[in-house]
PDB file of C-alpha atoms in Angstrom:
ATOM      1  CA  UNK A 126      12.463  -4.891 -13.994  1.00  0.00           C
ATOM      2  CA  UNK A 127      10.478  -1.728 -14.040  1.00  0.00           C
ATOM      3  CA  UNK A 128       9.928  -0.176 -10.331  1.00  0.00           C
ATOM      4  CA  UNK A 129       7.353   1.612  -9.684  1.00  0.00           C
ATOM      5  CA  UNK A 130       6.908   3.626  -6.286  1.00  0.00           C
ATOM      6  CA  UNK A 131       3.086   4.539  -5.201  1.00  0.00           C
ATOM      7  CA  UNK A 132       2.514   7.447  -2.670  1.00  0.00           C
ATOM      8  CA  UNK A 133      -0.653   9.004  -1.008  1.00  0.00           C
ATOM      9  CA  UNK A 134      -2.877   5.109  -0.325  1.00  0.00           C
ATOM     10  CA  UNK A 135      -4.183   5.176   3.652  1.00  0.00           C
ATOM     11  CA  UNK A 136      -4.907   1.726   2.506  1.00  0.00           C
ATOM     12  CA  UNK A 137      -5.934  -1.239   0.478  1.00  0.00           C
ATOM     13  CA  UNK A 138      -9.685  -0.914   1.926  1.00  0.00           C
ATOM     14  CA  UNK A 139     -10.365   2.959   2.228  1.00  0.00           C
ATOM     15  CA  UNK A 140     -11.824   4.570  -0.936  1.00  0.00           C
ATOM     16  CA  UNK A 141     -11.270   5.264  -4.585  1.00  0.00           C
ATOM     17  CA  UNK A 142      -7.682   5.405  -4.896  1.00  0.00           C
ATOM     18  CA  UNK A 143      -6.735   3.069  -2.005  1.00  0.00           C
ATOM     19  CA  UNK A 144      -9.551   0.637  -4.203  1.00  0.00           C
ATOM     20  CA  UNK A 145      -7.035   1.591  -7.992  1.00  0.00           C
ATOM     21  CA  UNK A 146      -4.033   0.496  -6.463  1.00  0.00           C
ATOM     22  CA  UNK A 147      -5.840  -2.928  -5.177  1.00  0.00           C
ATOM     23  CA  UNK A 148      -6.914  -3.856  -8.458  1.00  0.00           C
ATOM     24  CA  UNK A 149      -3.577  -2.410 -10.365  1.00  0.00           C
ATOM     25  CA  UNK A 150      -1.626  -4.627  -8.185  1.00  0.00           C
ATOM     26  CA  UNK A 151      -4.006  -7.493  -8.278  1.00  0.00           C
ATOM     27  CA  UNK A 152      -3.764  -7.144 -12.023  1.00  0.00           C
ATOM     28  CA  UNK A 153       0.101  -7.148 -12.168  1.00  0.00           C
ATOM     29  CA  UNK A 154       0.955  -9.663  -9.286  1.00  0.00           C
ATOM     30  CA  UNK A 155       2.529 -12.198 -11.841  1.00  0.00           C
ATOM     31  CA  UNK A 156       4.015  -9.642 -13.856  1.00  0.00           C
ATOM     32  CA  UNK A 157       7.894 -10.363 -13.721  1.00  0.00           C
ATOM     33  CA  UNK A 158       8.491  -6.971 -15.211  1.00  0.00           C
ATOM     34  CA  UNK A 159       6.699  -4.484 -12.781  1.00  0.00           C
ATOM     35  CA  UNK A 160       7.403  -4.314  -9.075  1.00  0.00           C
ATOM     36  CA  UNK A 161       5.092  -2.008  -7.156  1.00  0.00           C
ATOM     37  CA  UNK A 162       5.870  -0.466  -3.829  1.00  0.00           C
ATOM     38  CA  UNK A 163       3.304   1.613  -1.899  1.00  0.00           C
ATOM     39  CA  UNK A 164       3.348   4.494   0.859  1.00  0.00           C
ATOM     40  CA  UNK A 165       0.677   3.407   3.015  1.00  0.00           C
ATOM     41  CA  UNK A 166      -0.318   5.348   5.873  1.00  0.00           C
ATOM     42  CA  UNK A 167       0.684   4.221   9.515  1.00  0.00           C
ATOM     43  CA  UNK A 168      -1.682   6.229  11.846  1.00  0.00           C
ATOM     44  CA  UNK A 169      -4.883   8.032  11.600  1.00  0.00           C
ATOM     45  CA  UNK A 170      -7.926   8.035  10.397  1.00  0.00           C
ATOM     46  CA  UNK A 171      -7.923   5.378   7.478  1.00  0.00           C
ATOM     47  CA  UNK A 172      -4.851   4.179   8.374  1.00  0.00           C
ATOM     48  CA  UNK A 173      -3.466   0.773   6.558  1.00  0.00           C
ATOM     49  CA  UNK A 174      -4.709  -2.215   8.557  1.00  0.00           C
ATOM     50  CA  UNK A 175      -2.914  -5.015   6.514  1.00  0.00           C
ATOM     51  CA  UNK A 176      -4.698  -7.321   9.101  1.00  0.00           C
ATOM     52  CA  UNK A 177      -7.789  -7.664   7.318  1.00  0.00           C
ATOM     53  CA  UNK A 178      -6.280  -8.182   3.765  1.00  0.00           C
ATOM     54  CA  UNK A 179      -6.035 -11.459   2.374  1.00  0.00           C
ATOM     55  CA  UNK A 180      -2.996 -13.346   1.407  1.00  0.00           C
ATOM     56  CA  UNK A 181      -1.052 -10.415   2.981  1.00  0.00           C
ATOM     57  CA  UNK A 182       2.362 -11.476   4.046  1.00  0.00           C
ATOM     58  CA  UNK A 183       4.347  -9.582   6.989  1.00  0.00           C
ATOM     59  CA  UNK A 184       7.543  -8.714   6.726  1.00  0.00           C
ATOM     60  CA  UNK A 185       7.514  -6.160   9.946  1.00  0.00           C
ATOM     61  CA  UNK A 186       5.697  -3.938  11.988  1.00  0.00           C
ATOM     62  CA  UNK A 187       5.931  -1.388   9.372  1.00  0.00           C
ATOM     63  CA  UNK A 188       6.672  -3.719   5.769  1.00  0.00           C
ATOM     64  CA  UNK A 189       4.468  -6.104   4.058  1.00  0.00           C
ATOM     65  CA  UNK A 190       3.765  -7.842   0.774  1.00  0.00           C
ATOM     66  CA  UNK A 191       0.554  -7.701  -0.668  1.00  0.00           C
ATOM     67  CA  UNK A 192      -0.546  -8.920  -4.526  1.00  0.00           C
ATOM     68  CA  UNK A 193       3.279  -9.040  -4.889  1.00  0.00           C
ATOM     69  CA  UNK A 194       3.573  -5.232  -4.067  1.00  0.00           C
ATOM     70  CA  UNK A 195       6.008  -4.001  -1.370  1.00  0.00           C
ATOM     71  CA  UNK A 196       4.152  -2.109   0.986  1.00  0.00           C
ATOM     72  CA  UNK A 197       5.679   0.217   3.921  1.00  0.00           C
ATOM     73  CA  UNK A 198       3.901   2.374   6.385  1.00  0.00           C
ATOM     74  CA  UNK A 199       4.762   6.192   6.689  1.00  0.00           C
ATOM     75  CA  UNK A 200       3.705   7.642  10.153  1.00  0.00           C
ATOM     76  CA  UNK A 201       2.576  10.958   9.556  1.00  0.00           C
ATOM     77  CA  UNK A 202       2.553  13.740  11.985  1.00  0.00           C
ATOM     78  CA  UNK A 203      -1.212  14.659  12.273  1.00  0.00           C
ATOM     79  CA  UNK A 204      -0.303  18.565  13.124  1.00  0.00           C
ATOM     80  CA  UNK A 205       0.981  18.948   9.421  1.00  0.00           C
ATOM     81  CA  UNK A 206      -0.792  15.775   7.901  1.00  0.00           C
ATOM     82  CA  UNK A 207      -4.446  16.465   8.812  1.00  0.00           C
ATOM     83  CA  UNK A 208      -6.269  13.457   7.096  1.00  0.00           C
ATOM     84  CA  UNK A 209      -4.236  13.244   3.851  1.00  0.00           C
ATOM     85  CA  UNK A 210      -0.552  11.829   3.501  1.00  0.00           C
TER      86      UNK A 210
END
């Protein structure tokens, strides 16, 4: 299995490249040979709600699964972070 690690998505529902990685990983949920994970942001403007995702499940307060990708929240510390990860 090929792992593949994601960086830089506030979240599934916030623009271009949060809107990529929900269609890549919709695309490649049943693929056996790929396992996504993804650096979602924790806090701050456009940060991940997994809340409003469908057929999201929650692992913890900081880990879930979503189209088969493992997704973790990164807290970032808004003095350095601004409104980018």
């Amino acid at each position: 299995m090929q792992h593949v690690f994601i960086v830089g998505a506030k979240g599934f529902t916030y623009g271009g490249y949060e809107t990529f990685l929900d269609k890549l990983t919709e695309y490649h949920q049943n693929n056996e040979g790929i396992k996504y994970h993804i650096a979602c942001k924790a806090n701050g403007p456009g940060m991940t709600d997994e809340t409003k995702l469908q057929n999201v499940q929650i692992i913890s307060d900081s880990e879930y699964i979503y189209h088969n990708a493992h997704c973790f929240k990164i807290f970032c510390n808004m003095c350095h972070c601004r409104n980018e990860i």
